[in-house]
């Protein structure tokens, strides 16, 4: 700002393979505006080779800035952190319930391996548990190097896809259905959706976490 470095995140380099994208903390900081004209210069770099996904299916901003007085900015930040804590707590409890259910049905399967329905249902609930833990508990409000969070979001989409296929296997086994052609088509669709999450980012993520589960249901 005005020719003086005030913040630096990640690694910016002319060589793409050395660039490390970084998601800064939402905690506000003081920049100290001077009377008259102030010039804010921002240098950006793109890190290739990772899927760019975001929670709530909103595009990731390349750059955004909000100017406010210090007291109001800190109050807004504290309020958002409180709401985020409650959000994480709710999903942590839900994840714990899913984990308990998964362990119970896995024990059922280990006790009697003849009915595979217990194994499939254990895998289904475990996939939902991992999905909820990674995205809603670990991922929400996370800041730091972008690559780790993007791969967590990617695995969330994979978890939902696998979980829905396990739910179908549970229903098939429970009611004695044969492995129908539609199931094979859905498995292939799951693979395509996983590839789309990496290549098309947000579009693939929306299909994986909303479209694919609806089709399976």
JSON list of C-alpha atoms in Angstrom, two decimals:
[
{"chain": "A", "resi": 1, "resn": "UNK", "atom": "CA", "xyz": [0.00, 0.00, 0.00]},
{"chain": "A", "resi": 2, "resn": "UNK", "atom": "CA", "xyz": [1.46, 3.30, -1.18]},
{"chain": "A", "resi": 3, "resn": "UNK", "atom": "CA", "xyz": [4.57, 1.35, -2.17]},
{"chain": "A", "resi": 4, "resn": "UNK", "atom": "CA", "xyz": [4.90, -0.49, 1.17]},
{"chain": "A", "resi": 5, "resn": "UNK", "atom": "CA", "xyz": [4.29, -4.26, 1.63]},
{"chain": "A", "resi": 6, "resn": "UNK", "atom": "CA", "xyz": [1.55, -4.81, 4.23]},
{"chain": "A", "resi": 7, "resn": "UNK", "atom": "CA", "xyz": [0.60, -8.49, 3.66]},
{"chain": "A", "resi": 8, "resn": "UNK", "atom": "CA", "xyz": [1.95, -11.52, 1.85]},
{"chain": "A", "resi": 9, "resn": "UNK", "atom": "CA", "xyz": [0.19, -14.88, 1.48]},
{"chain": "A", "resi": 10, "resn": "UNK", "atom": "CA", "xyz": [1.48, -18.08, -0.09]},
{"chain": "A", "resi": 11, "resn": "UNK", "atom": "CA", "xyz": [4.21, -18.04, -2.71]},
{"chain": "A", "resi": 12, "resn": "UNK", "atom": "CA", "xyz": [4.10, -15.94, -5.88]},
{"chain": "A", "resi": 13, "resn": "UNK", "atom": "CA", "xyz": [6.57, -16.91, -8.58]},
{"chain": "A", "resi": 14, "resn": "UNK", "atom": "CA", "xyz": [7.02, -16.53, -12.35]},
{"chain": "A", "resi": 15, "resn": "UNK", "atom": "CA", "xyz": [7.40, -20.35, -12.42]},
{"chain": "A", "resi": 16, "resn": "UNK", "atom": "CA", "xyz": [3.89, -21.93, -12.16]},
{"chain": "A", "resi": 17, "resn": "UNK", "atom": "CA", "xyz": [5.18, -25.07, -10.45]},
{"chain": "A", "resi": 18, "resn": "UNK", "atom": "CA", "xyz": [6.52, -22.97, -7.54]},
{"chain": "A", "resi": 19, "resn": "UNK", "atom": "CA", "xyz": [3.31, -21.01, -6.91]},
{"chain": "A", "resi": 20, "resn": "UNK", "atom": "CA", "xyz": [1.42, -21.92, -3.71]},
{"chain": "A", "resi": 21, "resn": "UNK", "atom": "CA", "xyz": [-2.07, -20.49, -3.40]},
{"chain": "A", "resi": 22, "resn": "UNK", "atom": "CA", "xyz": [-3.15, -19.34, 0.03]},
{"chain": "A", "resi": 23, "resn": "UNK", "atom": "CA", "xyz": [-6.53, -18.58, 1.60]},
{"chain": "A", "resi": 24, "resn": "UNK", "atom": "CA", "xyz": [-6.06, -15.81, 4.20]},
{"chain": "A", "resi": 25, "resn": "UNK", "atom": "CA", "xyz": [-7.80, -15.65, 7.54]},
{"chain": "A", "resi": 26, "resn": "UNK", "atom": "CA", "xyz": [-11.02, -13.58, 7.55]},
{"chain": "A", "resi": 27, "resn": "UNK", "atom": "CA", "xyz": [-9.80, -11.75, 10.67]},
{"chain": "A", "resi": 28, "resn": "UNK", "atom": "CA", "xyz": [-9.58, -8.05, 9.77]},
{"chain": "A", "resi": 29, "resn": "UNK", "atom": "CA", "xyz": [-6.35, -6.08, 10.06]},
{"chain": "A", "resi": 30, "resn": "UNK", "atom": "CA", "xyz": [-5.52, -2.38, 10.08]},
{"chain": "A", "resi": 31, "resn": "UNK", "atom": "CA", "xyz": [-4.05, -0.83, 6.93]},
{"chain": "A", "resi": 32, "resn": "UNK", "atom": "CA", "xyz": [-3.75, 2.79, 8.13]},
{"chain": "A", "resi": 33, "resn": "UNK", "atom": "CA", "xyz": [-5.14, 5.00, 5.39]},
{"chain": "A", "resi": 34, "resn": "UNK", "atom": "CA", "xyz": [-3.39, 8.32, 4.92]},
{"chain": "A", "resi": 35, "resn": "UNK", "atom": "CA", "xyz": [-5.17, 11.60, 4.18]},
{"chain": "A", "resi": 36, "resn": "UNK", "atom": "CA", "xyz": [-5.66, 12.08, 0.47]},
{"chain": "A", "resi": 37, "resn": "UNK", "atom": "CA", "xyz": [-5.09, 9.47, -2.22]},
{"chain": "A", "resi": 38, "resn": "UNK", "atom": "CA", "xyz": [-4.09, 5.90, -1.28]},
{"chain": "A", "resi": 39, "resn": "UNK", "atom": "CA", "xyz": [-2.94, 3.28, -3.79]},
{"chain": "A", "resi": 40, "resn": "UNK", "atom": "CA", "xyz": [-3.44, -0.42, -3.08]},
{"chain": "A", "resi": 41, "resn": "UNK", "atom": "CA", "xyz": [-1.49, -2.74, -5.41]},
{"chain": "A", "resi": 42, "resn": "UNK", "atom": "CA", "xyz": [-2.15, -6.48, -5.41]},
{"chain": "A", "resi": 43, "resn": "UNK", "atom": "CA", "xyz": [-0.05, -9.11, -7.17]},
{"chain": "A", "resi": 44, "resn": "UNK", "atom": "CA", "xyz": [-1.74, -12.45, -7.82]},
{"chain": "A", "resi": 45, "resn": "UNK", "atom": "CA", "xyz": [-0.59, -15.83, -9.10]},
{"chain": "A", "resi": 46, "resn": "UNK", "atom": "CA", "xyz": [-2.47, -18.99, -10.12]},
{"chain": "A", "resi": 47, "resn": "UNK", "atom": "CA", "xyz": [-1.48, -22.41, -8.77]},
{"chain": "A", "resi": 48, "resn": "UNK", "atom": "CA", "xyz": [-2.18, -25.08, -11.41]},
{"chain": "A", "resi": 49, "resn": "UNK", "atom": "CA", "xyz": [-2.90, -28.76, -10.88]},
{"chain": "A", "resi": 50, "resn": "UNK", "atom": "CA", "xyz": [-5.55, -28.63, -8.14]},
{"chain": "A", "resi": 51, "resn": "UNK", "atom": "CA", "xyz": [-9.37, -28.59, -8.28]},
{"chain": "A", "resi": 52, "resn": "UNK", "atom": "CA", "xyz": [-10.81, -25.21, -7.32]},
{"chain": "A", "resi": 53, "resn": "UNK", "atom": "CA", "xyz": [-13.94, -26.00, -5.32]},
{"chain": "A", "resi": 54, "resn": "UNK", "atom": "CA", "xyz": [-15.84, -23.96, -2.75]},
{"chain": "A", "resi": 55, "resn": "UNK", "atom": "CA", "xyz": [-18.37, -24.55, -0.03]},
{"chain": "A", "resi": 56, "resn": "UNK", "atom": "CA", "xyz": [-22.02, -23.63, -0.77]},
{"chain": "A", "resi": 57, "resn": "UNK", "atom": "CA", "xyz": [-21.16, -23.85, -4.48]},
{"chain": "A", "resi": 58, "resn": "UNK", "atom": "CA", "xyz": [-20.08, -20.22, -4.77]},
{"chain": "A", "resi": 59, "resn": "UNK", "atom": "CA", "xyz": [-17.25, -19.27, -7.14]},
{"chain": "A", "resi": 60, "resn": "UNK", "atom": "CA", "xyz": [-13.91, -18.64, -5.47]},
{"chain": "A", "resi": 61, "resn": "UNK", "atom": "CA", "xyz": [-13.00, -14.94, -5.69]},
{"chain": "A", "resi": 62, "resn": "UNK", "atom": "CA", "xyz": [-9.60, -14.13, -7.10]},
{"chain": "A", "resi": 63, "resn": "UNK", "atom": "CA", "xyz": [-9.45, -11.11, -4.82]},
{"chain": "A", "resi": 64, "resn": "UNK", "atom": "CA", "xyz": [-11.86, -9.28, -2.53]},
{"chain": "A", "resi": 65, "resn": "UNK", "atom": "CA", "xyz": [-11.48, -6.49, 0.02]},
{"chain": "A", "resi": 66, "resn": "UNK", "atom": "CA", "xyz": [-13.88, -4.91, 2.51]},
{"chain": "A", "resi": 67, "resn": "UNK", "atom": "CA", "xyz": [-13.08, -1.58, 4.18]},
{"chain": "A", "resi": 68, "resn": "UNK", "atom": "CA", "xyz": [-14.67, -0.81, 7.54]},
{"chain": "A", "resi": 69, "resn": "UNK", "atom": "CA", "xyz": [-13.81, 0.86, 10.84]},
{"chain": "A", "resi": 70, "resn": "UNK", "atom": "CA", "xyz": [-11.84, -1.38, 13.19]},
{"chain": "A", "resi": 71, "resn": "UNK", "atom": "CA", "xyz": [-14.49, -1.80, 15.90]},
{"chain": "A", "resi": 72, "resn": "UNK", "atom": "CA", "xyz": [-17.29, -2.78, 13.50]},
{"chain": "A", "resi": 73, "resn": "UNK", "atom": "CA", "xyz": [-15.02, -5.05, 11.49]},
{"chain": "A", "resi": 74, "resn": "UNK", "atom": "CA", "xyz": [-13.92, -6.97, 14.61]},
{"chain": "A", "resi": 75, "resn": "UNK", "atom": "CA", "xyz": [-17.54, -7.23, 15.83]},
{"chain": "A", "resi": 76, "resn": "UNK", "atom": "CA", "xyz": [-18.61, -8.69, 12.48]},
{"chain": "A", "resi": 77, "resn": "UNK", "atom": "CA", "xyz": [-15.73, -11.13, 12.60]},
{"chain": "A", "resi": 78, "resn": "UNK", "atom": "CA", "xyz": [-16.58, -12.31, 16.14]},
{"chain": "A", "resi": 79, "resn": "UNK", "atom": "CA", "xyz": [-20.23, -12.79, 15.13]},
{"chain": "A", "resi": 80, "resn": "UNK", "atom": "CA", "xyz": [-19.29, -14.87, 12.08]},
{"chain": "A", "resi": 81, "resn": "UNK", "atom": "CA", "xyz": [-16.93, -17.01, 14.16]},
{"chain": "A", "resi": 82, "resn": "UNK", "atom": "CA", "xyz": [-19.69, -17.72, 16.68]},
{"chain": "A", "resi": 83, "resn": "UNK", "atom": "CA", "xyz": [-22.11, -18.81, 13.95]},
{"chain": "A", "resi": 84, "resn": "UNK", "atom": "CA", "xyz": [-19.41, -20.96, 12.38]},
{"chain": "A", "resi": 85, "resn": "UNK", "atom": "CA", "xyz": [-18.70, -22.66, 15.74]},
{"chain": "A", "resi": 86, "resn": "UNK", "atom": "CA", "xyz": [-22.37, -23.59, 16.14]},
{"chain": "A", "resi": 87, "resn": "UNK", "atom": "CA", "xyz": [-22.47, -24.86, 12.56]},
{"chain": "A", "resi": 88, "resn": "UNK", "atom": "CA", "xyz": [-19.43, -27.05, 13.11]},
{"chain": "A", "resi": 89, "resn": "UNK", "atom": "CA", "xyz": [-20.81, -28.37, 16.41]},
{"chain": "A", "resi": 90, "resn": "UNK", "atom": "CA", "xyz": [-24.08, -29.50, 14.80]},
{"chain": "A", "resi": 91, "resn": "UNK", "atom": "CA", "xyz": [-22.33, -31.37, 12.00]},
{"chain": "A", "resi": 92, "resn": "UNK", "atom": "CA", "xyz": [-19.78, -32.85, 14.41]},
{"chain": "A", "resi": 93, "resn": "UNK", "atom": "CA", "xyz": [-22.64, -34.37, 16.42]},
{"chain": "A", "resi": 94, "resn": "UNK", "atom": "CA", "xyz": [-24.26, -35.68, 13.23]},
{"chain": "A", "resi": 95, "resn": "UNK", "atom": "CA", "xyz": [-20.95, -37.20, 12.15]},
{"chain": "A", "resi": 96, "resn": "UNK", "atom": "CA", "xyz": [-20.60, -38.92, 15.52]},
{"chain": "A", "resi": 97, "resn": "UNK", "atom": "CA", "xyz": [-24.05, -40.49, 15.19]},
{"chain": "A", "resi": 98, "resn": "UNK", "atom": "CA", "xyz": [-23.23, -41.73, 11.68]},
{"chain": "A", "resi": 99, "resn": "UNK", "atom": "CA", "xyz": [-19.94, -43.19, 12.90]},
{"chain": "A", "resi": 100, "resn": "UNK", "atom": "CA", "xyz": [-21.69, -45.08, 15.71]},
{"chain": "A", "resi": 101, "resn": "UNK", "atom": "CA", "xyz": [-24.25, -46.49, 13.27]},
{"chain": "A", "resi": 102, "resn": "UNK", "atom": "CA", "xyz": [-21.47, -47.54, 10.90]},
{"chain": "A", "resi": 103, "resn": "UNK", "atom": "CA", "xyz": [-19.57, -49.35, 13.68]},
{"chain": "A", "resi": 104, "resn": "UNK", "atom": "CA", "xyz": [-22.74, -51.15, 14.83]},
{"chain": "A", "resi": 105, "resn": "UNK", "atom": "CA", "xyz": [-23.53, -52.51, 11.37]},
{"chain": "A", "resi": 106, "resn": "UNK", "atom": "CA", "xyz": [-19.90, -53.41, 10.76]},
{"chain": "A", "resi": 107, "resn": "UNK", "atom": "CA", "xyz": [-19.99, -55.47, 13.97]},
{"chain": "A", "resi": 108, "resn": "UNK", "atom": "CA", "xyz": [-23.18, -57.14, 12.72]},
{"chain": "A", "resi": 109, "resn": "UNK", "atom": "CA", "xyz": [-21.38, -58.06, 9.51]},
{"chain": "A", "resi": 110, "resn": "UNK", "atom": "CA", "xyz": [-18.30, -59.39, 11.31]},
{"chain": "A", "resi": 111, "resn": "UNK", "atom": "CA", "xyz": [-20.57, -61.51, 13.51]},
{"chain": "A", "resi": 112, "resn": "UNK", "atom": "CA", "xyz": [-22.48, -62.95, 10.55]},
{"chain": "A", "resi": 113, "resn": "UNK", "atom": "CA", "xyz": [-20.97, -62.35, 7.10]},
{"chain": "A", "resi": 114, "resn": "UNK", "atom": "CA", "xyz": [-23.78, -64.02, 5.19]},
{"chain": "A", "resi": 115, "resn": "UNK", "atom": "CA", "xyz": [-26.06, -60.98, 4.84]},
{"chain": "A", "resi": 116, "resn": "UNK", "atom": "CA", "xyz": [-23.96, -58.43, 2.93]},
{"chain": "A", "resi": 117, "resn": "UNK", "atom": "CA", "xyz": [-26.58, -55.76, 3.58]},
{"chain": "A", "resi": 118, "resn": "UNK", "atom": "CA", "xyz": [-24.90, -54.94, 6.91]},
{"chain": "A", "resi": 119, "resn": "UNK", "atom": "CA", "xyz": [-21.56, -54.31, 5.20]},
{"chain": "A", "resi": 120, "resn": "UNK", "atom": "CA", "xyz": [-23.08, -52.10, 2.51]},
{"chain": "A", "resi": 121, "resn": "UNK", "atom": "CA", "xyz": [-25.03, -50.04, 5.04]},
{"chain": "A", "resi": 122, "resn": "UNK", "atom": "CA", "xyz": [-21.94, -49.67, 7.23]},
{"chain": "A", "resi": 123, "resn": "UNK", "atom": "CA", "xyz": [-20.02, -48.40, 4.19]},
{"chain": "A", "resi": 124, "resn": "UNK", "atom": "CA", "xyz": [-22.87, -46.01, 3.33]},
{"chain": "A", "resi": 125, "resn": "UNK", "atom": "CA", "xyz": [-23.01, -44.43, 6.79]},
{"chain": "A", "resi": 126, "resn": "UNK", "atom": "CA", "xyz": [-19.19, -44.31, 7.03]},
{"chain": "A", "resi": 127, "resn": "UNK", "atom": "CA", "xyz": [-19.02, -42.46, 3.69]},
{"chain": "A", "resi": 128, "resn": "UNK", "atom": "CA", "xyz": [-21.54, -39.90, 4.94]},
{"chain": "A", "resi": 129, "resn": "UNK", "atom": "CA", "xyz": [-19.62, -39.57, 8.21]},
{"chain": "A", "resi": 130, "resn": "UNK", "atom": "CA", "xyz": [-16.32, -38.92, 6.45]},
{"chain": "A", "resi": 131, "resn": "UNK", "atom": "CA", "xyz": [-18.02, -36.48, 4.08]},
{"chain": "A", "resi": 132, "resn": "UNK", "atom": "CA", "xyz": [-19.52, -34.50, 6.94]},
{"chain": "A", "resi": 133, "resn": "UNK", "atom": "CA", "xyz": [-16.33, -34.54, 9.00]},
{"chain": "A", "resi": 134, "resn": "UNK", "atom": "CA", "xyz": [-14.05, -33.38, 6.20]},
{"chain": "A", "resi": 135, "resn": "UNK", "atom": "CA", "xyz": [-16.16, -30.68, 4.60]},
{"chain": "A", "resi": 136, "resn": "UNK", "atom": "CA", "xyz": [-18.54, -29.39, 7.26]},
{"chain": "A", "resi": 137, "resn": "UNK", "atom": "CA", "xyz": [-16.30, -29.82, 10.31]},
{"chain": "A", "resi": 138, "resn": "UNK", "atom": "CA", "xyz": [-12.72, -29.60, 9.04]},
{"chain": "A", "resi": 139, "resn": "UNK", "atom": "CA", "xyz": [-13.24, -27.50, 5.92]},
{"chain": "A", "resi": 140, "resn": "UNK", "atom": "CA", "xyz": [-15.58, -24.75, 7.11]},
{"chain": "A", "resi": 141, "resn": "UNK", "atom": "CA", "xyz": [-13.67, -21.61, 8.05]},
{"chain": "A", "resi": 142, "resn": "UNK", "atom": "CA", "xyz": [-10.33, -23.22, 7.24]},
{"chain": "A", "resi": 143, "resn": "UNK", "atom": "CA", "xyz": [-7.60, -20.92, 5.99]},
{"chain": "A", "resi": 144, "resn": "UNK", "atom": "CA", "xyz": [-4.05, -21.56, 4.87]},
{"chain": "A", "resi": 145, "resn": "UNK", "atom": "CA", "xyz": [-2.65, -23.19, 1.76]},
{"chain": "A", "resi": 146, "resn": "UNK", "atom": "CA", "xyz": [-5.48, -23.73, -0.71]},
{"chain": "A", "resi": 147, "resn": "UNK", "atom": "CA", "xyz": [-4.38, -27.10, -2.11]},
{"chain": "A", "resi": 148, "resn": "UNK", "atom": "CA", "xyz": [-5.13, -29.06, 1.09]},
{"chain": "A", "resi": 149, "resn": "UNK", "atom": "CA", "xyz": [-8.64, -27.61, 1.39]},
{"chain": "A", "resi": 150, "resn": "UNK", "atom": "CA", "xyz": [-9.41, -28.14, -2.29]},
{"chain": "A", "resi": 151, "resn": "UNK", "atom": "CA", "xyz": [-8.46, -31.82, -2.08]},
{"chain": "A", "resi": 152, "resn": "UNK", "atom": "CA", "xyz": [-10.62, -32.18, 1.05]},
{"chain": "A", "resi": 153, "resn": "UNK", "atom": "CA", "xyz": [-13.58, -30.76, -0.88]},
{"chain": "A", "resi": 154, "resn": "UNK", "atom": "CA", "xyz": [-12.74, -33.11, -3.75]},
{"chain": "A", "resi": 155, "resn": "UNK", "atom": "CA", "xyz": [-12.78, -36.12, -1.42]},
{"chain": "A", "resi": 156, "resn": "UNK", "atom": "CA", "xyz": [-16.12, -34.90, -0.05]},
{"chain": "A", "resi": 157, "resn": "UNK", "atom": "CA", "xyz": [-17.58, -35.21, -3.53]},
{"chain": "A", "resi": 158, "resn": "UNK", "atom": "CA", "xyz": [-16.04, -38.66, -3.96]},
{"chain": "A", "resi": 159, "resn": "UNK", "atom": "CA", "xyz": [-17.43, -39.69, -0.56]},
{"chain": "A", "resi": 160, "resn": "UNK", "atom": "CA", "xyz": [-20.96, -38.66, -1.51]},
{"chain": "A", "resi": 161, "resn": "UNK", "atom": "CA", "xyz": [-20.69, -40.56, -4.81]},
{"chain": "A", "resi": 162, "resn": "UNK", "atom": "CA", "xyz": [-19.45, -43.76, -3.15]},
{"chain": "A", "resi": 163, "resn": "UNK", "atom": "CA", "xyz": [-22.00, -43.40, -0.34]},
{"chain": "A", "resi": 164, "resn": "UNK", "atom": "CA", "xyz": [-24.95, -43.20, -2.72]},
{"chain": "A", "resi": 165, "resn": "UNK", "atom": "CA", "xyz": [-23.76, -46.28, -4.60]},
{"chain": "A", "resi": 166, "resn": "UNK", "atom": "CA", "xyz": [-23.46, -48.13, -1.29]},
{"chain": "A", "resi": 167, "resn": "UNK", "atom": "CA", "xyz": [-27.03, -47.07, -0.45]},
{"chain": "A", "resi": 168, "resn": "UNK", "atom": "CA", "xyz": [-28.21, -48.58, -3.73]},
{"chain": "A", "resi": 169, "resn": "UNK", "atom": "CA", "xyz": [-26.38, -51.82, -2.97]},
{"chain": "A", "resi": 170, "resn": "UNK", "atom": "CA", "xyz": [-28.03, -51.85, 0.46]},
{"chain": "A", "resi": 171, "resn": "UNK", "atom": "CA", "xyz": [-31.50, -51.57, -1.09]},
{"chain": "A", "resi": 172, "resn": "UNK", "atom": "CA", "xyz": [-30.69, -54.12, -3.81]},
{"chain": "A", "resi": 173, "resn": "UNK", "atom": "CA", "xyz": [-29.48, -56.64, -1.25]},
{"chain": "A", "resi": 174, "resn": "UNK", "atom": "CA", "xyz": [-32.28, -55.96, 1.22]},
{"chain": "A", "resi": 175, "resn": "UNK", "atom": "CA", "xyz": [-35.01, -56.64, -1.34]},
{"chain": "A", "resi": 176, "resn": "UNK", "atom": "CA", "xyz": [-33.18, -59.31, -3.33]},
{"chain": "A", "resi": 177, "resn": "UNK", "atom": "CA", "xyz": [-32.78, -57.26, -6.51]},
{"chain": "A", "resi": 178, "resn": "UNK", "atom": "CA", "xyz": [-30.30, -58.35, -9.14]},
{"chain": "A", "resi": 179, "resn": "UNK", "atom": "CA", "xyz": [-27.49, -56.03, -10.19]},
{"chain": "A", "resi": 180, "resn": "UNK", "atom": "CA", "xyz": [-29.42, -54.17, -12.84]},
{"chain": "A", "resi": 181, "resn": "UNK", "atom": "CA", "xyz": [-27.94, -52.38, -15.83]},
{"chain": "A", "resi": 182, "resn": "UNK", "atom": "CA", "xyz": [-28.93, -49.04, -14.30]},
{"chain": "A", "resi": 183, "resn": "UNK", "atom": "CA", "xyz": [-26.52, -49.69, -11.43]},
{"chain": "A", "resi": 184, "resn": "UNK", "atom": "CA", "xyz": [-23.63, -50.22, -13.83]},
{"chain": "A", "resi": 185, "resn": "UNK", "atom": "CA", "xyz": [-24.58, -47.00, -15.61]},
{"chain": "A", "resi": 186, "resn": "UNK", "atom": "CA", "xyz": [-24.59, -45.14, -12.29]},
{"chain": "A", "resi": 187, "resn": "UNK", "atom": "CA", "xyz": [-21.15, -46.51, -11.40]},
{"chain": "A", "resi": 188, "resn": "UNK", "atom": "CA", "xyz": [-19.85, -45.22, -14.74]},
{"chain": "A", "resi": 189, "resn": "UNK", "atom": "CA", "xyz": [-21.59, -41.88, -14.10]},
{"chain": "A", "resi": 190, "resn": "UNK", "atom": "CA", "xyz": [-19.90, -41.71, -10.69]},
{"chain": "A", "resi": 191, "resn": "UNK", "atom": "CA", "xyz": [-16.49, -42.11, -12.32]},
{"chain": "A", "resi": 192, "resn": "UNK", "atom": "CA", "xyz": [-17.31, -39.39, -14.87]},
{"chain": "A", "resi": 193, "resn": "UNK", "atom": "CA", "xyz": [-18.53, -37.04, -12.14]},
{"chain": "A", "resi": 194, "resn": "UNK", "atom": "CA", "xyz": [-15.30, -37.59, -10.19]},
{"chain": "A", "resi": 195, "resn": "UNK", "atom": "CA", "xyz": [-13.27, -36.62, -13.27]},
{"chain": "A", "resi": 196, "resn": "UNK", "atom": "CA", "xyz": [-15.53, -33.58, -13.80]},
{"chain": "A", "resi": 197, "resn": "UNK", "atom": "CA", "xyz": [-14.81, -32.37, -10.27]},
{"chain": "A", "resi": 198, "resn": "UNK", "atom": "CA", "xyz": [-11.13, -32.14, -11.17]},
{"chain": "A", "resi": 199, "resn": "UNK", "atom": "CA", "xyz": [-11.49, -30.75, -14.68]},
{"chain": "A", "resi": 200, "resn": "UNK", "atom": "CA", "xyz": [-14.59, -28.54, -14.34]},
{"chain": "A", "resi": 201, "resn": "UNK", "atom": "CA", "xyz": [-14.29, -27.81, -10.61]},
{"chain": "A", "resi": 202, "resn": "UNK", "atom": "CA", "xyz": [-17.52, -26.18, -9.43]},
{"chain": "A", "resi": 203, "resn": "UNK", "atom": "CA", "xyz": [-19.82, -27.76, -12.04]},
{"chain": "A", "resi": 204, "resn": "UNK", "atom": "CA", "xyz": [-18.55, -31.25, -11.23]},
{"chain": "A", "resi": 205, "resn": "UNK", "atom": "CA", "xyz": [-18.81, -30.60, -7.49]},
{"chain": "A", "resi": 206, "resn": "UNK", "atom": "CA", "xyz": [-22.47, -29.52, -7.80]},
{"chain": "A", "resi": 207, "resn": "UNK", "atom": "CA", "xyz": [-23.29, -32.61, -9.86]},
{"chain": "A", "resi": 208, "resn": "UNK", "atom": "CA", "xyz": [-21.46, -34.89, -7.41]},
{"chain": "A", "resi": 209, "resn": "UNK", "atom": "CA", "xyz": [-23.02, -33.50, -4.24]},
{"chain": "A", "resi": 210, "resn": "UNK", "atom": "CA", "xyz": [-26.53, -32.68, -5.51]},
{"chain": "A", "resi": 211, "resn": "UNK", "atom": "CA", "xyz": [-27.29, -34.10, -8.97]},
{"chain": "A", "resi": 212, "resn": "UNK", "atom": "CA", "xyz": [-25.84, -37.58, -8.53]},
{"chain": "A", "resi": 213, "resn": "UNK", "atom": "CA", "xyz": [-27.52, -38.25, -5.13]},
{"chain": "A", "resi": 214, "resn": "UNK", "atom": "CA", "xyz": [-30.89, -37.13, -6.53]},
{"chain": "A", "resi": 215, "resn": "UNK", "atom": "CA", "xyz": [-30.52, -39.48, -9.50]},
{"chain": "A", "resi": 216, "resn": "UNK", "atom": "CA", "xyz": [-29.55, -42.37, -7.22]},
{"chain": "A", "resi": 217, "resn": "UNK", "atom": "CA", "xyz": [-32.51, -41.72, -4.91]}
]
